[in-house]
C-alpha atoms as a PDB file:
ATOM      1  CA  MET A   1      11.286  10.684 -13.991  1.00  0.00           C
ATOM      2  CA  LYS A   2      14.255  12.622 -12.635  1.00  0.00           C
ATOM      3  CA  HIS A   3      12.914  15.814 -14.194  1.00  0.00           C
ATOM      4  CA  LEU A   4       9.519  15.330 -12.591  1.00  0.00           C
ATOM      5  CA  ALA A   5      11.099  14.561  -9.215  1.00  0.00           C
ATOM      6  CA  ALA A   6      13.157  17.775  -9.397  1.00  0.00           C
ATOM      7  CA  TYR A   7      10.052  19.750 -10.409  1.00  0.00           C
ATOM      8  CA  LEU A   8       8.078  18.327  -7.481  1.00  0.00           C
ATOM      9  CA  LEU A   9      10.946  19.033  -5.051  1.00  0.00           C
ATOM     10  CA  LEU A  10      10.954  22.635  -6.207  1.00  0.00           C
ATOM     11  CA  GLN A  11       7.222  22.908  -5.657  1.00  0.00           C
ATOM     12  CA  ILE A  12       7.434  21.403  -2.194  1.00  0.00           C
ATOM     13  CA  GLY A  13      10.203  23.876  -1.462  1.00  0.00           C
ATOM     14  CA  GLY A  14       7.872  26.776  -2.211  1.00  0.00           C
ATOM     15  CA  ASN A  15       8.436  27.491  -5.909  1.00  0.00           C
ATOM     16  CA  ALA A  16       4.866  27.434  -7.269  1.00  0.00           C
ATOM     17  CA  SER A  17       5.878  27.432 -10.915  1.00  0.00           C
ATOM     18  CA  PRO A  18       9.415  26.051 -11.440  1.00  0.00           C
ATOM     19  CA  SER A  19      11.136  26.955 -14.684  1.00  0.00           C
ATOM     20  CA  ALA A  20      13.359  24.741 -16.815  1.00  0.00           C
ATOM     21  CA  LYS A  21      16.331  26.658 -15.423  1.00  0.00           C
ATOM     22  CA  ASP A  22      15.244  25.845 -11.872  1.00  0.00           C
ATOM     23  CA  VAL A  23      14.878  22.156 -12.628  1.00  0.00           C
ATOM     24  CA  LYS A  24      18.308  22.072 -14.333  1.00  0.00           C
ATOM     25  CA  ALA A  25      19.852  23.704 -11.281  1.00  0.00           C
ATOM     26  CA  VAL A  26      18.401  21.040  -8.970  1.00  0.00           C
ATOM     27  CA  LEU A  27      19.557  18.223 -11.220  1.00  0.00           C
ATOM     28  CA  ALA A  28      23.007  19.790 -11.671  1.00  0.00           C
ATOM     29  CA  SER A  29      23.393  20.081  -7.872  1.00  0.00           C
ATOM     30  CA  VAL A  30      23.439  16.273  -7.649  1.00  0.00           C
ATOM     31  CA  GLY A  31      25.492  15.714 -10.807  1.00  0.00           C
ATOM     32  CA  ILE A  32      22.681  14.848 -13.229  1.00  0.00           C
ATOM     33  CA  GLU A  33      22.554  16.327 -16.694  1.00  0.00           C
ATOM     34  CA  ALA A  34      19.084  17.426 -17.755  1.00  0.00           C
ATOM     35  CA  ASP A  35      17.577  16.350 -21.082  1.00  0.00           C
ATOM     36  CA  ASP A  36      16.345  19.593 -22.661  1.00  0.00           C
ATOM     37  CA  ASP A  37      13.656  17.966 -24.835  1.00  0.00           C
ATOM     38  CA  ARG A  38      12.102  16.046 -21.966  1.00  0.00           C
ATOM     39  CA  LEU A  39      12.342  19.027 -19.699  1.00  0.00           C
ATOM     40  CA  LYS A  40      10.608  21.300 -22.208  1.00  0.00           C
ATOM     41  CA  THR A  41       7.856  18.744 -22.603  1.00  0.00           C
ATOM     42  CA  LEU A  42       7.427  18.426 -18.818  1.00  0.00           C
ATOM     43  CA  ILE A  43       7.287  22.186 -18.281  1.00  0.00           C
ATOM     44  CA  SER A  44       4.790  22.655 -21.108  1.00  0.00           C
ATOM     45  CA  GLU A  45       2.533  19.811 -19.874  1.00  0.00           C
ATOM     46  CA  LEU A  46       2.497  21.091 -16.277  1.00  0.00           C
ATOM     47  CA  LYS A  47       2.216  24.789 -17.059  1.00  0.00           C
ATOM     48  CA  GLY A  48      -0.822  26.294 -15.374  1.00  0.00           C
ATOM     49  CA  LYS A  49      -1.849  23.027 -13.709  1.00  0.00           C
ATOM     50  CA  ASP A  50      -2.039  22.174 -10.006  1.00  0.00           C
ATOM     51  CA  VAL A  51       0.246  19.238  -9.402  1.00  0.00           C
ATOM     52  CA  THR A  52      -1.640  18.054  -6.324  1.00  0.00           C
ATOM     53  CA  GLU A  53      -4.825  17.798  -8.401  1.00  0.00           C
ATOM     54  CA  LEU A  54      -2.912  15.871 -11.108  1.00  0.00           C
ATOM     55  CA  ILE A  55      -1.553  13.460  -8.535  1.00  0.00           C
ATOM     56  CA  ALA A  56      -5.025  12.919  -7.041  1.00  0.00           C
ATOM     57  CA  GLU A  57      -6.483  12.350 -10.517  1.00  0.00           C
ATOM     58  CA  GLY A  58      -3.718   9.878 -11.347  1.00  0.00           C
ATOM     59  CA  SER A  59      -4.253   8.025  -8.077  1.00  0.00           C
ATOM     60  CA  THR A  60      -7.924   7.506  -8.861  1.00  0.00           C
ATOM     61  CA  LYS A  61      -7.036   6.193 -12.291  1.00  0.00           C
ATOM     62  CA  LEU A  62      -4.504   3.775 -10.807  1.00  0.00           C
ATOM     63  CA  ALA A  63      -7.029   2.571  -8.268  1.00  0.00           C
ATOM     64  CA  SER A  64      -9.320   1.434 -11.102  1.00  0.00           C
ATOM     65  CA  VAL A  65      -6.556  -0.645 -12.740  1.00  0.00           C
ATOM     66  CA  PRO A  66      -6.840  -4.349 -11.833  1.00  0.00           C
ATOM     67  CA  SER A  67      -3.711  -5.733 -10.238  1.00  0.00           C
ATOM     68  CA  SER A  68      -3.533  -9.449 -10.876  1.00  0.00           C
ATOM     69  CA  GLY A  69       0.222 -10.091 -11.030  1.00  0.00           C
ATOM     70  CA  ALA A  70       1.761 -11.748  -8.005  1.00  0.00           C
ATOM     71  CA  GLY A  71      -1.384 -11.358  -5.928  1.00  0.00           C
ATOM     72  CA  SER A  72      -3.400 -13.849  -7.912  1.00  0.00           C
ATOM     73  CA  SER A  73      -0.701 -16.504  -7.862  1.00  0.00           C
ATOM     74  CA  GLY A  74      -0.505 -16.242  -4.091  1.00  0.00           C
ATOM     75  CA  GLY A  75      -4.241 -16.666  -3.732  1.00  0.00           C
ATOM     76  CA  ALA A  76      -4.611 -19.658  -5.969  1.00  0.00           C
ATOM     77  CA  PRO A  77      -2.943 -22.264  -3.719  1.00  0.00           C
ATOM     78  CA  ALA A  78      -4.986 -21.161  -0.723  1.00  0.00           C
ATOM     79  CA  ALA A  79      -8.204 -21.513  -2.675  1.00  0.00           C
ATOM     80  CA  ALA A  80      -7.301 -24.963  -3.958  1.00  0.00           C
ATOM     81  CA  GLY A  81      -7.129 -26.521  -0.516  1.00  0.00           C
ATOM     82  CA  GLY A  82      -4.891 -29.540   0.271  1.00  0.00           C
ATOM     83  CA  ALA A  83      -3.721 -30.372  -3.254  1.00  0.00           C
ATOM     84  CA  PRO A  84      -0.896 -27.804  -3.384  1.00  0.00           C
ATOM     85  CA  ALA A  85       0.468 -29.062  -0.068  1.00  0.00           C
ATOM     86  CA  ALA A  86       0.992 -32.510  -1.600  1.00  0.00           C
ATOM     87  CA  GLU A  87       2.782 -30.953  -4.533  1.00  0.00           C
ATOM     88  CA  GLU A  88       5.051 -28.922  -2.304  1.00  0.00           C
ATOM     89  CA  LYS A  89       6.528 -31.934  -0.532  1.00  0.00           C
ATOM     90  CA  PRO A  90       8.196 -33.444  -3.616  1.00  0.00           C
ATOM     91  CA  GLU A  91       9.531 -30.014  -4.564  1.00  0.00           C
ATOM     92  CA  GLU A  92      11.163 -29.685  -1.165  1.00  0.00           C
ATOM     93  CA  LYS A  93      12.774 -33.079  -1.546  1.00  0.00           C
ATOM     94  CA  GLU A  94      14.143 -32.069  -4.945  1.00  0.00           C
ATOM     95  CA  GLU A  95      15.586 -28.898  -3.471  1.00  0.00           C
ATOM     96  CA  GLU A  96      17.278 -30.908  -0.714  1.00  0.00           C
ATOM     97  CA  LYS A  97      18.841 -33.186  -3.324  1.00  0.00           C
ATOM     98  CA  GLU A  98      20.104 -30.196  -5.233  1.00  0.00           C
ATOM     99  CA  GLU A  99      21.597 -28.742  -2.077  1.00  0.00           C
ATOM    100  CA  SER A 100      23.327 -32.012  -1.180  1.00  0.00           C
ATOM    101  CA  ASP A 101      24.682 -32.314  -4.730  1.00  0.00           C
ATOM    102  CA  GLU A 102      26.115 -28.810  -4.590  1.00  0.00           C
ATOM    103  CA  ASP A 103      27.964 -29.459  -1.318  1.00  0.00           C
ATOM    104  CA  MET A 104      30.425 -32.059  -2.594  1.00  0.00           C
ATOM    105  CA  GLY A 105      33.399 -30.873  -0.548  1.00  0.00           C
ATOM    106  CA  PHE A 106      33.750 -27.596  -2.393  1.00  0.00           C
ATOM    107  CA  GLY A 107      33.155 -24.373  -0.529  1.00  0.00           C
ATOM    108  CA  LEU A 108      31.962 -21.195  -2.084  1.00  0.00           C
ATOM    109  CA  PHE A 109      35.200 -19.352  -1.409  1.00  0.00           C
ATOM    110  CA  ASP A 110      37.700 -22.237  -1.699  1.00  0.00           C
END
């Protein structure tokens, strides 16, 4: 990722076709050692290609990927109606008990 970021920074800076040496110089300027194998692979994969087109193509591919992680768990309680609200109340009471058990005269920095 650091190699790609350096490559893109060079392109934004006006270097239409950054070389491995250019990317190494950018990385070295911030104290990062370049991995020659990964850098060679990156340069060979991007050689002769328009990076803005690659980014646009990648964005369309990512848009078609379903994202169900945290979004679906947040939507489930709202769809269920009042039942989750009843479940939340005992959980809150349990949390309060845990908090009161933890505060037994001992402070965090005592």
